[in-house]
Amino acid sequence: MNNPAEQTRRLEEAGDWLVQLQEEGVSDEAIVSWVRWCESSAENRRAFERLLPLWQAFDTEQAHGALPEVALPLARRRRPRLVRTVWSLVATVLVVVAIALFVRVSGPGSQPMVLQAVATLQSAPGELRPARLPDGSRLDLGARSALSIDFAGTQRHVELQEGEAFFEVEPDRKRPFVVYAGDTRITAVGTAFNVLKSAGRVTVTVQEGAVEVSPAQQRSESLVASAGQQVTYDASRAPQPQLREVDPAAALAWRGGHLEYLSEPLLSIVSTLNRYTETQLVIADSLLGELRYTGTIEVHSIPEWVQALPRIFPVRIRHGERQLVIEAR
Amino acid sequence: MHKSAENHPPGGAEMPGSRAETAEQLFHAHNGELVRFLRMKLRNEAEAREVAQEAYVRLLQLRHTGAVGFLRAYLFKIAANLAVDRIREKRPATQSWSQSAEGVADPFDVERSVLAAEEYEVFLRCIEELSPRCREAFVLHRVHKLPTREVAARLGVSTRMVRKHISRALIYCRYRLDGLSPGAAMEALNHE
């Protein structure tokens, strides 16, 4: 290992494997030989691990910001069909790269700002904004979301105009913490909960404590949801809020950059994804919006997820200007 | 696929995520080969199938498969590691395990294998130091994600040469990140 020539030779093998393993149509035999190569010595394995982060650097979220540039020399081809293939490939790559560049998520590591008693807070596409409220409660505002607060009166009053937010409420029995989102009113005392406003529907997920959810107009229809429960309210579909048991971690996964869905209508997913990217997804046919999806979407890999949609559902993706149209196939 | 009809991909129709989808495709396309590979290791058909299943489950649990370009290779690696674990469990404690003791059992952590922000910046600068051909090959393949044969066509060299360029780019940058000067890194790289 101390011998530089030996070290370089091992690293060359490791590098060669990294390239080969990712080539299209790599054979099972090649993979098996690679596994054997890894198993044959701890130093081989170590060499592979040393190159891995460099290999992956442009596959991860780090890859936004400045990317190395090269002038793309376009090979002249005699066979026009191949040229078209190359072009469509380049086009696909560029679209994916372009969308990827639009996706930005600033982690919860950024300093939370402290809001004044009366204030508004907004976030950019893909941005996650933590903030502290005047009473000591805290919130994480999701991507492309907006809320305003008015803590000057006898109530702690929050209005979620758009998007999603997670609240950790400082207990204060004398001053209820009330969140308005569209047609929905959520009242909390001391608790942690998430509110998602998406395509006419409001979803409240309780992580800790309990909240009271009611249509904003009639207090009578109220429903109490406690930890592990979720309330959805969509006045256009059902007159009363609906309650169900859920894993709150799934509804809160967005704070870590994952979107987790269990049998979620495509329409609602698209409306969330559009908060993360500049390029907007459009569903051409309202019936398609009813398709149910179960799985995890990484906010950094939204373009890949969209590209894979035709393999999951009977749809195809049409590339428009600054938008991707999901249409029936 | 008939002979493995009783072997269903975990997750199934309820998990049509892009990740689950890819894993399911891998399962259908390569399960036969994977089981064959495991059978050689474990010398037991039923166990081979069990380990293959378990490997798929592990693959589905990965959060950042977007970063795992070599998903299929990784699947085989997970399976191989699980098999080694099983073989090891069966051995009497007195018998020594001849292969490099630790590390074999756990697959390297692809998910956590990322550069720190400062390292990433240094890495970007090092790419600028590469020879033009080497840099072009590397950037076209890793940043623009062109397949190696496309890169080869553009640069007018063989696929083999492209692999070599990319590999050398990685090693040079690794040496630079390890603290070697540009000259020393180049020298270490050219040690034959």
PDB file of C-alpha atoms in Angstrom, chain A residues 99-239:
ATOM      1  CA  ILE A  99     -34.340  20.754 -14.332  1.00  0.00           C
ATOM      2  CA  ALA A 100     -31.753  19.527 -11.872  1.00  0.00           C
ATOM      3  CA  LEU A 101     -30.200  22.976 -11.818  1.00  0.00           C
ATOM      4  CA  PHE A 102     -33.542  24.484 -10.905  1.00  0.00           C
ATOM      5  CA  VAL A 103     -33.947  22.195  -7.951  1.00  0.00           C
ATOM      6  CA  ARG A 104     -32.388  23.700  -4.926  1.00  0.00           C
ATOM      7  CA  VAL A 105     -33.011  22.769  -1.393  1.00  0.00           C
ATOM      8  CA  SER A 106     -31.338  24.636   1.381  1.00  0.00           C
ATOM      9  CA  GLY A 107     -31.235  22.266   4.292  1.00  0.00           C
ATOM     10  CA  PRO A 108     -32.557  23.088   7.736  1.00  0.00           C
ATOM     11  CA  GLY A 109     -28.966  23.988   8.600  1.00  0.00           C
ATOM     12  CA  SER A 110     -29.543  27.606   7.603  1.00  0.00           C
ATOM     13  CA  GLN A 111     -30.115  29.996  10.509  1.00  0.00           C
ATOM     14  CA  PRO A 112     -33.784  30.396  11.379  1.00  0.00           C
ATOM     15  CA  MET A 113     -34.916  33.999  11.152  1.00  0.00           C
ATOM     16  CA  VAL A 114     -36.997  35.442  13.980  1.00  0.00           C
ATOM     17  CA  LEU A 115     -40.313  36.836  12.809  1.00  0.00           C
ATOM     18  CA  GLN A 116     -41.880  40.034  14.116  1.00  0.00           C
ATOM     19  CA  ALA A 117     -45.375  39.959  15.650  1.00  0.00           C
ATOM     20  CA  VAL A 118     -46.909  40.802  12.292  1.00  0.00           C
ATOM     21  CA  ALA A 119     -44.941  39.397   9.407  1.00  0.00           C
ATOM     22  CA  THR A 120     -44.951  37.433   6.201  1.00  0.00           C
ATOM     23  CA  LEU A 121     -42.583  34.692   5.104  1.00  0.00           C
ATOM     24  CA  GLN A 122     -42.054  33.265   1.641  1.00  0.00           C
ATOM     25  CA  SER A 123     -39.807  30.647   0.102  1.00  0.00           C
ATOM     26  CA  ALA A 124     -38.417  30.117  -3.377  1.00  0.00           C
ATOM     27  CA  PRO A 125     -38.911  26.935  -5.430  1.00  0.00           C
ATOM     28  CA  GLY A 126     -37.057  24.116  -3.713  1.00  0.00           C
ATOM     29  CA  GLU A 127     -36.184  26.254  -0.690  1.00  0.00           C
ATOM     30  CA  LEU A 128     -36.792  25.192   2.903  1.00  0.00           C
ATOM     31  CA  ARG A 129     -36.971  28.075   5.390  1.00  0.00           C
ATOM     32  CA  PRO A 130     -36.838  27.578   9.104  1.00  0.00           C
ATOM     33  CA  ALA A 131     -38.130  30.436  11.256  1.00  0.00           C
ATOM     34  CA  ARG A 132     -38.781  31.289  14.875  1.00  0.00           C
ATOM     35  CA  LEU A 133     -42.047  32.912  15.909  1.00  0.00           C
ATOM     36  CA  PRO A 134     -42.286  35.730  18.477  1.00  0.00           C
ATOM     37  CA  ASP A 135     -43.740  33.355  21.128  1.00  0.00           C
ATOM     38  CA  GLY A 136     -40.825  30.917  20.834  1.00  0.00           C
ATOM     39  CA  SER A 137     -42.685  28.471  18.586  1.00  0.00           C
ATOM     40  CA  ARG A 138     -40.799  27.404  15.508  1.00  0.00           C
ATOM     41  CA  LEU A 139     -41.685  26.501  11.966  1.00  0.00           C
ATOM     42  CA  ASP A 140     -40.179  25.093   8.786  1.00  0.00           C
ATOM     43  CA  LEU A 141     -41.662  26.602   5.666  1.00  0.00           C
ATOM     44  CA  GLY A 142     -41.649  24.222   2.692  1.00  0.00           C
ATOM     45  CA  ALA A 143     -40.664  24.945  -0.890  1.00  0.00           C
ATOM     46  CA  ARG A 144     -42.507  27.728  -2.792  1.00  0.00           C
ATOM     47  CA  SER A 145     -44.738  28.423   0.171  1.00  0.00           C
ATOM     48  CA  ALA A 146     -46.055  31.561   1.791  1.00  0.00           C
ATOM     49  CA  LEU A 147     -47.515  32.397   5.180  1.00  0.00           C
ATOM     50  CA  SER A 148     -48.266  35.434   7.268  1.00  0.00           C
ATOM     51  CA  ILE A 149     -48.579  35.783  11.016  1.00  0.00           C
ATOM     52  CA  ASP A 150     -50.370  38.145  13.332  1.00  0.00           C
ATOM     53  CA  PHE A 151     -49.349  37.623  16.949  1.00  0.00           C
ATOM     54  CA  ALA A 152     -50.430  41.086  18.094  1.00  0.00           C
ATOM     55  CA  GLY A 153     -53.915  40.034  19.277  1.00  0.00           C
ATOM     56  CA  THR A 154     -55.288  37.533  21.786  1.00  0.00           C
ATOM     57  CA  GLN A 155     -54.770  34.654  19.371  1.00  0.00           C
ATOM     58  CA  ARG A 156     -51.583  33.485  17.734  1.00  0.00           C
ATOM     59  CA  HIS A 157     -52.809  33.758  14.201  1.00  0.00           C
ATOM     60  CA  VAL A 158     -51.057  32.133  11.216  1.00  0.00           C
ATOM     61  CA  GLU A 159     -52.286  31.991   7.680  1.00  0.00           C
ATOM     62  CA  LEU A 160     -50.769  29.522   5.242  1.00  0.00           C
ATOM     63  CA  GLN A 161     -51.499  31.032   1.853  1.00  0.00           C
ATOM     64  CA  GLU A 162     -49.623  28.524  -0.215  1.00  0.00           C
ATOM     65  CA  GLY A 163     -47.637  25.328   0.114  1.00  0.00           C
ATOM     66  CA  GLU A 164     -46.599  23.532   3.275  1.00  0.00           C
ATOM     67  CA  ALA A 165     -45.322  24.231   6.760  1.00  0.00           C
ATOM     68  CA  PHE A 166     -44.396  22.300   9.869  1.00  0.00           C
ATOM     69  CA  PHE A 167     -45.104  23.900  13.257  1.00  0.00           C
ATOM     70  CA  GLU A 168     -43.724  23.190  16.720  1.00  0.00           C
ATOM     71  CA  VAL A 169     -45.936  25.170  19.020  1.00  0.00           C
ATOM     72  CA  GLU A 170     -44.884  26.577  22.371  1.00  0.00           C
ATOM     73  CA  PRO A 171     -47.676  25.753  24.850  1.00  0.00           C
ATOM     74  CA  ASP A 172     -49.804  28.691  25.985  1.00  0.00           C
ATOM     75  CA  ARG A 173     -53.360  27.820  27.068  1.00  0.00           C
ATOM     76  CA  LYS A 174     -54.438  31.441  27.168  1.00  0.00           C
ATOM     77  CA  ARG A 175     -53.438  32.154  23.578  1.00  0.00           C
ATOM     78  CA  PRO A 176     -54.496  29.462  21.154  1.00  0.00           C
ATOM     79  CA  PHE A 177     -52.294  28.953  18.112  1.00  0.00           C
ATOM     80  CA  VAL A 178     -54.566  29.031  15.060  1.00  0.00           C
ATOM     81  CA  VAL A 179     -53.529  28.219  11.520  1.00  0.00           C
ATOM     82  CA  TYR A 180     -55.811  29.058   8.627  1.00  0.00           C
ATOM     83  CA  ALA A 181     -55.185  27.241   5.347  1.00  0.00           C
ATOM     84  CA  GLY A 182     -57.774  27.791   2.644  1.00  0.00           C
ATOM     85  CA  ASP A 183     -61.112  26.607   4.034  1.00  0.00           C
ATOM     86  CA  THR A 184     -59.526  24.949   7.037  1.00  0.00           C
ATOM     87  CA  ARG A 185     -58.888  26.136  10.543  1.00  0.00           C
ATOM     88  CA  ILE A 186     -56.397  24.290  12.755  1.00  0.00           C
ATOM     89  CA  THR A 187     -56.224  25.111  16.439  1.00  0.00           C
ATOM     90  CA  ALA A 188     -53.325  23.942  18.578  1.00  0.00           C
ATOM     91  CA  VAL A 189     -52.219  24.491  22.113  1.00  0.00           C
ATOM     92  CA  GLY A 190     -48.800  22.904  22.529  1.00  0.00           C
ATOM     93  CA  THR A 191     -48.083  20.476  19.757  1.00  0.00           C
ATOM     94  CA  ALA A 192     -46.131  19.696  16.574  1.00  0.00           C
ATOM     95  CA  PHE A 193     -47.963  19.354  13.305  1.00  0.00           C
ATOM     96  CA  ASN A 194     -47.662  19.747   9.558  1.00  0.00           C
ATOM     97  CA  VAL A 195     -50.033  21.605   7.249  1.00  0.00           C
ATOM     98  CA  LEU A 196     -50.043  21.020   3.504  1.00  0.00           C
ATOM     99  CA  LYS A 197     -52.192  23.101   1.190  1.00  0.00           C
ATOM    100  CA  SER A 198     -52.303  21.539  -2.224  1.00  0.00           C
ATOM    101  CA  ALA A 199     -54.757  21.741  -5.116  1.00  0.00           C
ATOM    102  CA  GLY A 200     -57.796  22.768  -3.067  1.00  0.00           C
ATOM    103  CA  ARG A 201     -57.080  20.249  -0.335  1.00  0.00           C
ATOM    104  CA  VAL A 202     -55.600  20.796   3.092  1.00  0.00           C
ATOM    105  CA  THR A 203     -53.839  17.973   4.929  1.00  0.00           C
ATOM    106  CA  VAL A 204     -52.960  18.278   8.593  1.00  0.00           C
ATOM    107  CA  THR A 205     -50.646  15.682  10.127  1.00  0.00           C
ATOM    108  CA  VAL A 206     -50.061  15.604  13.867  1.00  0.00           C
ATOM    109  CA  GLN A 207     -46.684  14.519  15.169  1.00  0.00           C
ATOM    110  CA  GLU A 208     -47.125  15.403  18.837  1.00  0.00           C
ATOM    111  CA  GLY A 209     -50.037  16.476  21.029  1.00  0.00           C
ATOM    112  CA  ALA A 210     -53.348  17.210  19.347  1.00  0.00           C
ATOM    113  CA  VAL A 211     -54.995  19.818  17.153  1.00  0.00           C
ATOM    114  CA  GLU A 212     -58.572  20.719  16.417  1.00  0.00           C
ATOM    115  CA  VAL A 213     -59.416  20.928  12.731  1.00  0.00           C
ATOM    116  CA  SER A 214     -62.560  22.529  11.393  1.00  0.00           C
ATOM    117  CA  PRO A 215     -63.876  24.189   8.276  1.00  0.00           C
ATOM    118  CA  ALA A 216     -62.900  27.844   8.656  1.00  0.00           C
ATOM    119  CA  GLN A 217     -66.555  28.931   8.471  1.00  0.00           C
ATOM    120  CA  GLN A 218     -68.412  26.531  10.790  1.00  0.00           C
ATOM    121  CA  ARG A 219     -66.780  25.670  14.064  1.00  0.00           C
ATOM    122  CA  SER A 220     -69.410  22.976  14.720  1.00  0.00           C
ATOM    123  CA  GLU A 221     -67.903  20.435  12.339  1.00  0.00           C
ATOM    124  CA  SER A 222     -64.631  20.306  14.238  1.00  0.00           C
ATOM    125  CA  LEU A 223     -62.568  17.181  14.642  1.00  0.00           C
ATOM    126  CA  VAL A 224     -59.733  16.482  17.053  1.00  0.00           C
ATOM    127  CA  ALA A 225     -56.655  14.788  15.624  1.00  0.00           C
ATOM    128  CA  SER A 226     -53.897  13.532  17.870  1.00  0.00           C
ATOM    129  CA  ALA A 227     -50.363  12.258  17.315  1.00  0.00           C
ATOM    130  CA  GLY A 228     -50.243   9.761  14.465  1.00  0.00           C
ATOM    131  CA  GLN A 229     -53.434  11.016  12.883  1.00  0.00           C
ATOM    132  CA  GLN A 230     -54.045  12.968   9.725  1.00  0.00           C
ATOM    133  CA  VAL A 231     -56.994  15.082   8.693  1.00  0.00           C
ATOM    134  CA  THR A 232     -57.744  16.002   5.100  1.00  0.00           C
ATOM    135  CA  TYR A 233     -60.289  18.572   4.130  1.00  0.00           C
ATOM    136  CA  ASP A 234     -61.387  19.334   0.610  1.00  0.00           C
ATOM    137  CA  ALA A 235     -64.702  21.200   0.614  1.00  0.00           C
ATOM    138  CA  SER A 236     -65.289  20.342  -3.042  1.00  0.00           C
ATOM    139  CA  ARG A 237     -65.252  16.606  -2.272  1.00  0.00           C
ATOM    140  CA  ALA A 238     -66.650  16.110   1.205  1.00  0.00           C
ATOM    141  CA  PRO A 239     -68.443  18.505   3.541  1.00  0.00           C
TER     142      PRO A 239
END
